[in-house]
mmCIF file of C-alpha atoms in Angstrom:
data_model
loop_
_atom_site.group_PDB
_atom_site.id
_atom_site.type_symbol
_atom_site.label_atom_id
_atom_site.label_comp_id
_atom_site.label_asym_id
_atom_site.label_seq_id
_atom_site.Cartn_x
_atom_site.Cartn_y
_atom_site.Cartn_z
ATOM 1 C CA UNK A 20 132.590 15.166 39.887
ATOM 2 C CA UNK A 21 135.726 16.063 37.771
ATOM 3 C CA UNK A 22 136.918 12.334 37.350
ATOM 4 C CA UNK A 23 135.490 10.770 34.061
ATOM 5 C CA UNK A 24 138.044 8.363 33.201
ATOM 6 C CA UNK A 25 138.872 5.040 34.342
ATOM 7 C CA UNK A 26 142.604 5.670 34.717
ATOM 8 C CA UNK A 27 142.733 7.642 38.009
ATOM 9 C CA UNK A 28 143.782 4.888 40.186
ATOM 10 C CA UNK A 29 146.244 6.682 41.981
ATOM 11 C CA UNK A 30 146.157 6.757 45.573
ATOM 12 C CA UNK A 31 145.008 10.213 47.586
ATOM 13 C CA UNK A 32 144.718 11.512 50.924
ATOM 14 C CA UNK A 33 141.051 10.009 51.702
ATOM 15 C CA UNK A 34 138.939 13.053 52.650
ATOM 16 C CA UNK A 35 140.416 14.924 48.960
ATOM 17 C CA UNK A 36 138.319 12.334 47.462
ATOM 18 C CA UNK A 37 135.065 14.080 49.052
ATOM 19 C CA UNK A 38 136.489 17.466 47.786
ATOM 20 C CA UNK A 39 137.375 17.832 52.080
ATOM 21 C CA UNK A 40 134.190 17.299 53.101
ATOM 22 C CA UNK A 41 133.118 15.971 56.257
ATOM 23 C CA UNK A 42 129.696 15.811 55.781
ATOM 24 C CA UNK A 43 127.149 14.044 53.027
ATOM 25 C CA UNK A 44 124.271 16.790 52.366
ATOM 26 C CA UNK A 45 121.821 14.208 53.337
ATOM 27 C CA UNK A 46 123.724 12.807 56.216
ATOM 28 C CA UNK A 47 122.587 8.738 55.893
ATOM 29 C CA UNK A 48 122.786 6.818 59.056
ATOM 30 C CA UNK A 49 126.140 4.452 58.655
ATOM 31 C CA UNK A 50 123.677 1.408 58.900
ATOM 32 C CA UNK A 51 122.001 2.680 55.419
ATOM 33 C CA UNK A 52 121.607 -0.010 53.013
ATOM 34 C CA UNK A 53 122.149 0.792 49.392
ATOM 35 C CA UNK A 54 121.764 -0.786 46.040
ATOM 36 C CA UNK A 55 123.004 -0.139 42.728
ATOM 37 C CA UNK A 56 120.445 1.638 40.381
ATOM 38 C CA UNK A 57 120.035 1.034 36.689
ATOM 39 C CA UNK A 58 121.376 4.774 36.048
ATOM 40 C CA UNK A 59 124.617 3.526 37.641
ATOM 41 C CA UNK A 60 125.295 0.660 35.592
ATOM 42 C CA UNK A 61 124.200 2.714 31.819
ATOM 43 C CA UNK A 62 126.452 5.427 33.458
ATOM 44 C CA UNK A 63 129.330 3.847 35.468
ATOM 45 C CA UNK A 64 132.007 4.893 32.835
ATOM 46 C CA UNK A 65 131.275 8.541 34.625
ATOM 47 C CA UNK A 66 132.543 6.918 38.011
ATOM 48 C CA UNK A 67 135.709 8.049 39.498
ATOM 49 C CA UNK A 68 137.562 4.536 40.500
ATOM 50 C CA UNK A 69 136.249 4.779 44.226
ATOM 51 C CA UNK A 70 132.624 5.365 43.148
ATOM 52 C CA UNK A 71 133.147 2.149 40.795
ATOM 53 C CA UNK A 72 134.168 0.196 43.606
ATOM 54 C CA UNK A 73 131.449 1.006 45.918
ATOM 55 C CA UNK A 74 128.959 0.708 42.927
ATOM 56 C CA UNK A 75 130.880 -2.447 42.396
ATOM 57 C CA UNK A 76 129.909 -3.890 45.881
ATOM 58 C CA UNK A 77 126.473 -2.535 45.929
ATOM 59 C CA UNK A 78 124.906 -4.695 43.007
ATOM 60 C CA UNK A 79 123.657 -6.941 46.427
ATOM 61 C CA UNK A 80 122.251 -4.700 49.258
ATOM 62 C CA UNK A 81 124.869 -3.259 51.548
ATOM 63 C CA UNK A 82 125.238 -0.728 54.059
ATOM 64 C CA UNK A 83 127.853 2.074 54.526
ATOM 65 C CA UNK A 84 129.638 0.916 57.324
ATOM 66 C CA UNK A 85 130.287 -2.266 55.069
ATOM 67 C CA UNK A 86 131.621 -0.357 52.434
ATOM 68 C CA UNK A 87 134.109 1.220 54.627
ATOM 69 C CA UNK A 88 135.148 -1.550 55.928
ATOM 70 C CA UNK A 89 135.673 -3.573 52.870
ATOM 71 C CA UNK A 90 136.731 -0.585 50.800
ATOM 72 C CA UNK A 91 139.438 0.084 53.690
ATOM 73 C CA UNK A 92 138.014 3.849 53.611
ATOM 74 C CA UNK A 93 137.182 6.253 56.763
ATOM 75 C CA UNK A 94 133.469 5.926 57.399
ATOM 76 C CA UNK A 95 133.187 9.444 57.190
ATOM 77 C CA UNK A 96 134.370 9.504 53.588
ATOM 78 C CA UNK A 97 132.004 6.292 52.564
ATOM 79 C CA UNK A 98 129.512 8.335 54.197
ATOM 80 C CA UNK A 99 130.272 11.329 52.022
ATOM 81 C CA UNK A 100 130.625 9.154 48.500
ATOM 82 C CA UNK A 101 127.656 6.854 49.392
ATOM 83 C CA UNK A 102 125.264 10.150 50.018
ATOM 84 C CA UNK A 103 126.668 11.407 46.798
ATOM 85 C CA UNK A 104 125.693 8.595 44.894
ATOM 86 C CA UNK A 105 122.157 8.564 46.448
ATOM 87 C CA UNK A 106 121.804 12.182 45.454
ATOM 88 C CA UNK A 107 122.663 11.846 41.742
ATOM 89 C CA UNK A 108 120.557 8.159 41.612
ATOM 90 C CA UNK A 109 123.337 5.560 41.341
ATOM 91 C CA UNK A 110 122.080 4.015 44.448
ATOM 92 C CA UNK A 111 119.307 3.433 46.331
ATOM 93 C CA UNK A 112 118.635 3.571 49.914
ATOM 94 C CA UNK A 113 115.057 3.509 52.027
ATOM 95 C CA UNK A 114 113.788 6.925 53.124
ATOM 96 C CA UNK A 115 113.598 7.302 56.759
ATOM 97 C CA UNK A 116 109.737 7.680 56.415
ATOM 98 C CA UNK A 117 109.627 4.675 54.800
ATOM 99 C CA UNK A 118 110.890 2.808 57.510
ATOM 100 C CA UNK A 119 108.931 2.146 60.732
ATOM 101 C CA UNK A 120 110.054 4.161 63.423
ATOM 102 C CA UNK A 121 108.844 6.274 66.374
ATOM 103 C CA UNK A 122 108.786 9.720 66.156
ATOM 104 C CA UNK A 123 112.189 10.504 68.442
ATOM 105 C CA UNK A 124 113.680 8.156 65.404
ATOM 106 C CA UNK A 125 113.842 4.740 67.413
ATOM 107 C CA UNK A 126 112.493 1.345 65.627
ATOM 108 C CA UNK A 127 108.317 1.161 66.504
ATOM 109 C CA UNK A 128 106.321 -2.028 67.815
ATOM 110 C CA UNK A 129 105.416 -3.534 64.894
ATOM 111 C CA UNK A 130 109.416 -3.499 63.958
ATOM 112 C CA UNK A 131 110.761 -4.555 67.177
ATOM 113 C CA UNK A 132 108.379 -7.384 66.943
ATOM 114 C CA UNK A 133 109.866 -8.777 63.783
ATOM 115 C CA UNK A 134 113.435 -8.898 65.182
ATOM 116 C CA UNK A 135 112.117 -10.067 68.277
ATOM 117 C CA UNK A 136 110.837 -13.108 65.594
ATOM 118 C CA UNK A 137 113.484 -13.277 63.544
ATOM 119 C CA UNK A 138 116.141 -13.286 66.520
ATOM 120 C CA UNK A 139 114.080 -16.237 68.054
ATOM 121 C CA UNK A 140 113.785 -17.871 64.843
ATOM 122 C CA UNK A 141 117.992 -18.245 64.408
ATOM 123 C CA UNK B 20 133.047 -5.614 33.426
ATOM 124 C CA UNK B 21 132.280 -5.009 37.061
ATOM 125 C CA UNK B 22 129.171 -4.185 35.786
ATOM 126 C CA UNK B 23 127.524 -7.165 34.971
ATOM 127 C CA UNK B 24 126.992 -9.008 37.756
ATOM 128 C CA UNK B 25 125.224 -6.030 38.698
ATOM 129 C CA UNK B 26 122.033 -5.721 36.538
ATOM 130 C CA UNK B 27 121.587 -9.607 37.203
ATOM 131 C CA UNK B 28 121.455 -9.319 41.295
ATOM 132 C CA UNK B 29 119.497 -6.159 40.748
ATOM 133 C CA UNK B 30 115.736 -7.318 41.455
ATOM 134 C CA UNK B 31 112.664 -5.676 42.445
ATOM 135 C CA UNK B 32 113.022 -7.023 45.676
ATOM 136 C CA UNK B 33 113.186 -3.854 48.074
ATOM 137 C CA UNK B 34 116.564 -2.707 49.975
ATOM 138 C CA UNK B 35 116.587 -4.611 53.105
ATOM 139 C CA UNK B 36 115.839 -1.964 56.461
ATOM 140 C CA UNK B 37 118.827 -1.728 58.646
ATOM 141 C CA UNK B 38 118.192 -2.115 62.640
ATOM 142 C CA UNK B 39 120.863 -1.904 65.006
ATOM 143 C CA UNK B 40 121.820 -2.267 68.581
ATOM 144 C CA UNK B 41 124.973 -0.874 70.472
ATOM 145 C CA UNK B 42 127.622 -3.080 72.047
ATOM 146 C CA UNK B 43 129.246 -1.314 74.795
ATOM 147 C CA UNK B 44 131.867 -1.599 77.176
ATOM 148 C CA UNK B 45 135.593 -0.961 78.636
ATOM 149 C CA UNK B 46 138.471 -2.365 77.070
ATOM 150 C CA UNK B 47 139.127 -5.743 76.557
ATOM 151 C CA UNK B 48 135.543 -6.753 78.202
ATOM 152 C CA UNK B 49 134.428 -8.877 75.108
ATOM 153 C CA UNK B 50 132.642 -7.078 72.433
ATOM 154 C CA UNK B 51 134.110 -8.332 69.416
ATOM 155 C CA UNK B 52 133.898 -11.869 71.049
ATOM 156 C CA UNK B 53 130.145 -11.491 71.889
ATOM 157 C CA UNK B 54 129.766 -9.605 68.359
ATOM 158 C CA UNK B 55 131.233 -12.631 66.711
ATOM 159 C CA UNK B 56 129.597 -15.468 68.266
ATOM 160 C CA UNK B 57 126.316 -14.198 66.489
ATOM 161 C CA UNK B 58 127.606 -12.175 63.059
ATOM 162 C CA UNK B 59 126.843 -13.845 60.206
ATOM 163 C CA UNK B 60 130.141 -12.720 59.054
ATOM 164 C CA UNK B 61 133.409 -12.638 60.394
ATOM 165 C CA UNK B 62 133.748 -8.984 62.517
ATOM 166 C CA UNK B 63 134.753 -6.145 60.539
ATOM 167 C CA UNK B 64 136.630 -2.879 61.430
ATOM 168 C CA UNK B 65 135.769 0.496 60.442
ATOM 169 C CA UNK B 66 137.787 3.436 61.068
ATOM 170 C CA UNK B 67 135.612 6.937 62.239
ATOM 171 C CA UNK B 68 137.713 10.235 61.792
ATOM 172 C CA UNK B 69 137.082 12.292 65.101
ATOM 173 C CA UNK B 70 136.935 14.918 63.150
ATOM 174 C CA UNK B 71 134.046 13.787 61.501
ATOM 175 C CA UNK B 72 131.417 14.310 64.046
ATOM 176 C CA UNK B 73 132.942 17.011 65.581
ATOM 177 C CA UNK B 74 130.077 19.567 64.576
ATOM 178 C CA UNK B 75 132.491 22.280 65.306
ATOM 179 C CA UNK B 76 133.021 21.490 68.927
ATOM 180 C CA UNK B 77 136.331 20.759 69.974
ATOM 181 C CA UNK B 78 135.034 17.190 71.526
ATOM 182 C CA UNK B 79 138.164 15.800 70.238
ATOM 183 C CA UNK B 80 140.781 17.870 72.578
ATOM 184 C CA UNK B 81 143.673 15.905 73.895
ATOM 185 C CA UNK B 82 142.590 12.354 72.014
ATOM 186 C CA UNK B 83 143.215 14.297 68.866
ATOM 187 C CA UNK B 84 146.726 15.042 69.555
ATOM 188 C CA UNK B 85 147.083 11.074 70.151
ATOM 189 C CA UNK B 86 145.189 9.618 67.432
ATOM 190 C CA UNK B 87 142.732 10.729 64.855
ATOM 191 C CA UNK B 88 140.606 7.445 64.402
ATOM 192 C CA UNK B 89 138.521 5.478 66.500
ATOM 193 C CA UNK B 90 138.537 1.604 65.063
ATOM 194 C CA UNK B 91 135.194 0.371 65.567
ATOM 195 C CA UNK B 92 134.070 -3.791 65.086
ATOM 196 C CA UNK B 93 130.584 -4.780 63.945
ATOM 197 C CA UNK B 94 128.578 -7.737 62.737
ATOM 198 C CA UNK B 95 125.524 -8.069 60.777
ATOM 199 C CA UNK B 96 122.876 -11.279 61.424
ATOM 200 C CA UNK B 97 120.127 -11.254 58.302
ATOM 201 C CA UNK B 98 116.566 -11.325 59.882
ATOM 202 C CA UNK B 99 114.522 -12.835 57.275
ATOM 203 C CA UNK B 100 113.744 -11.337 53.174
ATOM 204 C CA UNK B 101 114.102 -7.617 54.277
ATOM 205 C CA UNK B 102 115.409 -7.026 57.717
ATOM 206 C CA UNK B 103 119.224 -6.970 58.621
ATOM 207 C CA UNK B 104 120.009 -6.334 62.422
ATOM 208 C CA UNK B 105 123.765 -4.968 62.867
ATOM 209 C CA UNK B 106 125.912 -4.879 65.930
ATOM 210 C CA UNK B 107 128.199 -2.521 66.850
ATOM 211 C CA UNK B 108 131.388 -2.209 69.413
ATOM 212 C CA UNK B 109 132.062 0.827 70.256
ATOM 213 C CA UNK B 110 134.742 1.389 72.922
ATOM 214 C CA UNK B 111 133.562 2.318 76.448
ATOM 215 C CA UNK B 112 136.008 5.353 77.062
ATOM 216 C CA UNK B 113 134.082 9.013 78.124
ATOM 217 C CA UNK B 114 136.294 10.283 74.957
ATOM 218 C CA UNK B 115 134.532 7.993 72.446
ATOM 219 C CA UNK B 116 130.436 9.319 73.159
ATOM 220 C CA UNK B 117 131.398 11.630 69.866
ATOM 221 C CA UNK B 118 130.876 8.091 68.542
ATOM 222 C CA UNK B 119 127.874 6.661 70.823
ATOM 223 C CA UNK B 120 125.992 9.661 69.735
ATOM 224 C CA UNK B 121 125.802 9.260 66.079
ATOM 225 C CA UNK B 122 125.726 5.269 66.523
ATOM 226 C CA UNK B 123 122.717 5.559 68.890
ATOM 227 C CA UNK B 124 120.867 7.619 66.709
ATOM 228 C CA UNK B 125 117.579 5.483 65.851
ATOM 229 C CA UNK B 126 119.153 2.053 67.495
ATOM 230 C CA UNK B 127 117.135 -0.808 69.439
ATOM 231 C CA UNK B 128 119.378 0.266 72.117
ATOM 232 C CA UNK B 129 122.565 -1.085 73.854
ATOM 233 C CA UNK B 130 124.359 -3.718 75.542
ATOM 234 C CA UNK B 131 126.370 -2.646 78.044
ATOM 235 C CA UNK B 132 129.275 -5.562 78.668
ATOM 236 C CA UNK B 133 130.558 -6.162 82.333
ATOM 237 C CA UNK B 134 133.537 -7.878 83.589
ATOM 238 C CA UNK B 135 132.960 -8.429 87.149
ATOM 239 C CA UNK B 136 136.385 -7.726 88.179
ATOM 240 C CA UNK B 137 136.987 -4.010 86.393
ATOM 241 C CA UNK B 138 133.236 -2.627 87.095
ATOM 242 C CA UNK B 139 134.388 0.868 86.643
ATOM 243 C CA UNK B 140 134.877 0.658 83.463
ATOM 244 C CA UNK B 141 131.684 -0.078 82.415
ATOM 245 C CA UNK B 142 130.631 3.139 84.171
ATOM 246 C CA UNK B 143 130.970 5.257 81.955
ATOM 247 C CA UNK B 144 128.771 3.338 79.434
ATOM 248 C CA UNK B 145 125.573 2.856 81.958
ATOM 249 C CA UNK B 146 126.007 6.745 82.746
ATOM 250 C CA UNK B 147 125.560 8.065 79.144
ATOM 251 C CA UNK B 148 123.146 5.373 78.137
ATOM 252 C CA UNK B 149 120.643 6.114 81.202
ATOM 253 C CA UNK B 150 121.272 9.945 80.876
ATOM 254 C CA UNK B 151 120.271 9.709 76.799
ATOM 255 C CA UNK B 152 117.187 7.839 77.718
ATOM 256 C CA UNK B 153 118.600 4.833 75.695
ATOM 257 C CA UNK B 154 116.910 1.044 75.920
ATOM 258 C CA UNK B 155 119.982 -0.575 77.437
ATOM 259 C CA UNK B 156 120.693 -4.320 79.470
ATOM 260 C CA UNK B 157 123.621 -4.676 81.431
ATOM 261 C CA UNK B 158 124.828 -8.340 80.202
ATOM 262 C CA UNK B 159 127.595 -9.815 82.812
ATOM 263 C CA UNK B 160 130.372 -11.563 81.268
ATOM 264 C CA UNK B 161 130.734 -14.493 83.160
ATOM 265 C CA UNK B 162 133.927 -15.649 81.839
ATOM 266 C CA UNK B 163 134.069 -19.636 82.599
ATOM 267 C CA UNK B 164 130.869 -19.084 84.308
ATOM 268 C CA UNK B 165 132.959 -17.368 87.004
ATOM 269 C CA UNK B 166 131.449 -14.079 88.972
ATOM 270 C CA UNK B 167 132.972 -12.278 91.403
ATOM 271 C CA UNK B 168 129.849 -10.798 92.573
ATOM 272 C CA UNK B 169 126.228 -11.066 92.900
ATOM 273 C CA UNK B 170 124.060 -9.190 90.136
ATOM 274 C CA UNK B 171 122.338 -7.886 92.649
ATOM 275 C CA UNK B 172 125.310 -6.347 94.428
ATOM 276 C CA UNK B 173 126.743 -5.570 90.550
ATOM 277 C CA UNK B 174 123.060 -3.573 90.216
ATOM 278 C CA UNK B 175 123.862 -1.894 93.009
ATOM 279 C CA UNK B 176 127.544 -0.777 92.437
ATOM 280 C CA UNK B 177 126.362 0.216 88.672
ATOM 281 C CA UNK B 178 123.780 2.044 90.660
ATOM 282 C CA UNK B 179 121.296 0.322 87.614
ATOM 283 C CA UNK B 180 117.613 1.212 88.175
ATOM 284 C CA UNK B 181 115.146 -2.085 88.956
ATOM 285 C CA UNK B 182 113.717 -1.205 85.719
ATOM 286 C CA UNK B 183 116.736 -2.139 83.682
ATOM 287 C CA UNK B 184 117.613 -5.225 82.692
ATOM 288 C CA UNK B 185 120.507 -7.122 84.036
ATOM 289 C CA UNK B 186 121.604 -10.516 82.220
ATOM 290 C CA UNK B 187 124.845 -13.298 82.939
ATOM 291 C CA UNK B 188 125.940 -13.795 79.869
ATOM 292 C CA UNK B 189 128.718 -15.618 78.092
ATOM 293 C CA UNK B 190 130.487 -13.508 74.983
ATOM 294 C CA UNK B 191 132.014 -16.743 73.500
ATOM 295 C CA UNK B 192 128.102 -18.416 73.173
ATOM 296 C CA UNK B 193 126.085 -17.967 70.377
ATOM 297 C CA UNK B 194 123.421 -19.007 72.237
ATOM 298 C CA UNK B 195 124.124 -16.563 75.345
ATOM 299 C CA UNK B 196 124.445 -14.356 73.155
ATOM 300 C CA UNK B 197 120.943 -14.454 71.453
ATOM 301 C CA UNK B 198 119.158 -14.289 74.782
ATOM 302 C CA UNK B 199 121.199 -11.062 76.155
ATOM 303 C CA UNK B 200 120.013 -9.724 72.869
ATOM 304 C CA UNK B 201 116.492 -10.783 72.955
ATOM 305 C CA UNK B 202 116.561 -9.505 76.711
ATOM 306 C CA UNK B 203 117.221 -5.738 75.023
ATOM 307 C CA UNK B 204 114.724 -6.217 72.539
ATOM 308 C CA UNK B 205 112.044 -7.604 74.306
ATOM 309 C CA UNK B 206 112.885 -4.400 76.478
ATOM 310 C CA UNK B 207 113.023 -1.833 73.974
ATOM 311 C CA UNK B 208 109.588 -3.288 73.118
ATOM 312 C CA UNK B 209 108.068 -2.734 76.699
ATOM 313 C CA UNK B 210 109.032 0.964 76.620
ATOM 314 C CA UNK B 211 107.750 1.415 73.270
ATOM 315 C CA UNK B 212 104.240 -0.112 74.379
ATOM 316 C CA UNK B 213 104.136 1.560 78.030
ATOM 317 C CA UNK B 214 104.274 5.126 75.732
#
């Protein structure tokens, strides 16, 4: 990141904010919930203005898809900023082998039992 | 500060996991309606670049000359301390699976929407759903309880397998809505445990 001030609030083509990038290295699905981390709040002066209002959102559990939404930004570019952020520890997400899941990536039993539960249970 | 608010909310309490099931179907079936009758929140709209999944593959073609986002609606329903189940509605075109593929991508599975009086649209849909090996129910929209056709004779146009679900449903009922969802999980659940 080149930003290190809070005074860039101008507004830019969307994808120039990912440096054109299309892609997040890790690639998180767009459901991914994050969460801020304590690095990101010691370091949030580093933040460009985007990456302060996604770490801004995140302090409760949200996912990408939100943040793109709420941030009025292409999911693609939320995708981008959100891996990003992962990457250098201002958020966290789950790992996908933390999750239960079968092995061509689908929830497993013992998860689609608990929604089954919790869906009955609204 | 922004800041603040942040290290107070920030608990040891782990990051909720994220499950998600597809709502398909052609234009103007219902989606957001049957989306919104369950969301906890009011539907929100996303915008995906087609460029963004393109992988190098000119997928995008002659929609790309027209328009260079998709808008896509979802909701989110909280399933207890650490589960949040979101629902997507994706539109039911051939020209949007660019979308359905990365969407899909470790779902429950799908919902595929039906009015009873434009079947053909929801073709498309039940094609790449059954084709990707995708958990999917085919939930009829009964608008007003009205149906212009059997579901048997709807299976049978949709040429849908017996083995696939097919549900009336009512986009505009929360209720209605919980059971055409339960229908997909409870059949997501026999596939898992038949292997």
């Amino acid at each position: 990141m080149t930003e290190t001030s809070g005074t860039d609030r101008l507004r830019i083509r969307p994808y120039a904010l990912t440096g054109g990038r299309v892609r997040s290295t890790t690639e998180l699905p767009l459901e991914t919930i994050v969460r801020v981390t304590g690095r990101c709040i010691i370091h949030s002066h580093e933040l460009s203005s985007e990456r302060r209002d996604i770490a801004g959102l995140c302090d409760q559990p949200v996912s990408i898809v939100e943040i793109s939404a709420r941030l009025g930004l292409p999911l693609g570019v939320a995708r981008v900023l959100v891996g990003d952020m992962v990457t250098e520890g201002h958020l966290n997400t789950h790992h996908a082998t933390e999750t239960a899941i079968t092995p061509d990536g689908r929830p497993d039993q013992r998860l689609l039992e608990r929604v089954l539960n919790g869906l009955q249970a609204l | 500060m922004v800041f603040k608010r942040s290290e107070r909310a920030r608990a040891d309490k782990p990051v909720p996991i994220p499950v998600k099931i597809v709502v398909a179907g052609g234009y103007a079936v219902g989606k957001t309606t049957f989306v919104g009758s369950i969301s906890e929140i009011e539907p929100l709209t996303t915008e995906a670049a087609l460029t963004s999944h393109s992988d190098g593959v000119d997928i995008a073609g002659e929609a790309a000359k027209s328009s260079t986002t998709v808008a896509m609606d979802f909701g989110r329903i909280t399933l207890g301390d650490d589960l949040i189940l979101y629902l997507f509605g994706t539109p039911g075109q051939d020209r949007f699976h660019f979308m359905w593929d990365d969407l899909i991508r470790g779902a429950i599975g799908a919902v595929v929407l039906v009015d009873t009086s434009r079947l053909e649209d929801s073709f498309p849909a039940v094609d790449y759903f059954e084709s990707a090996g995708i958990p999917f129910v085919v939930a009829v929209n009964a608008f007003f309880g009205k149906m212009h056709h059997s579901l048997e004779d709807i299976r049978e146009a949709l040429a849908v397998p017996e083995s696939t679900p097919m549900v009336v449903t009512d986009a505009r009922d929360r209720d209605a809505t919980k059971g055409t969802l339960l229908e997909l999980v409870q059949h997501a659940l026999a596939l898992v445990n038949a292997g």
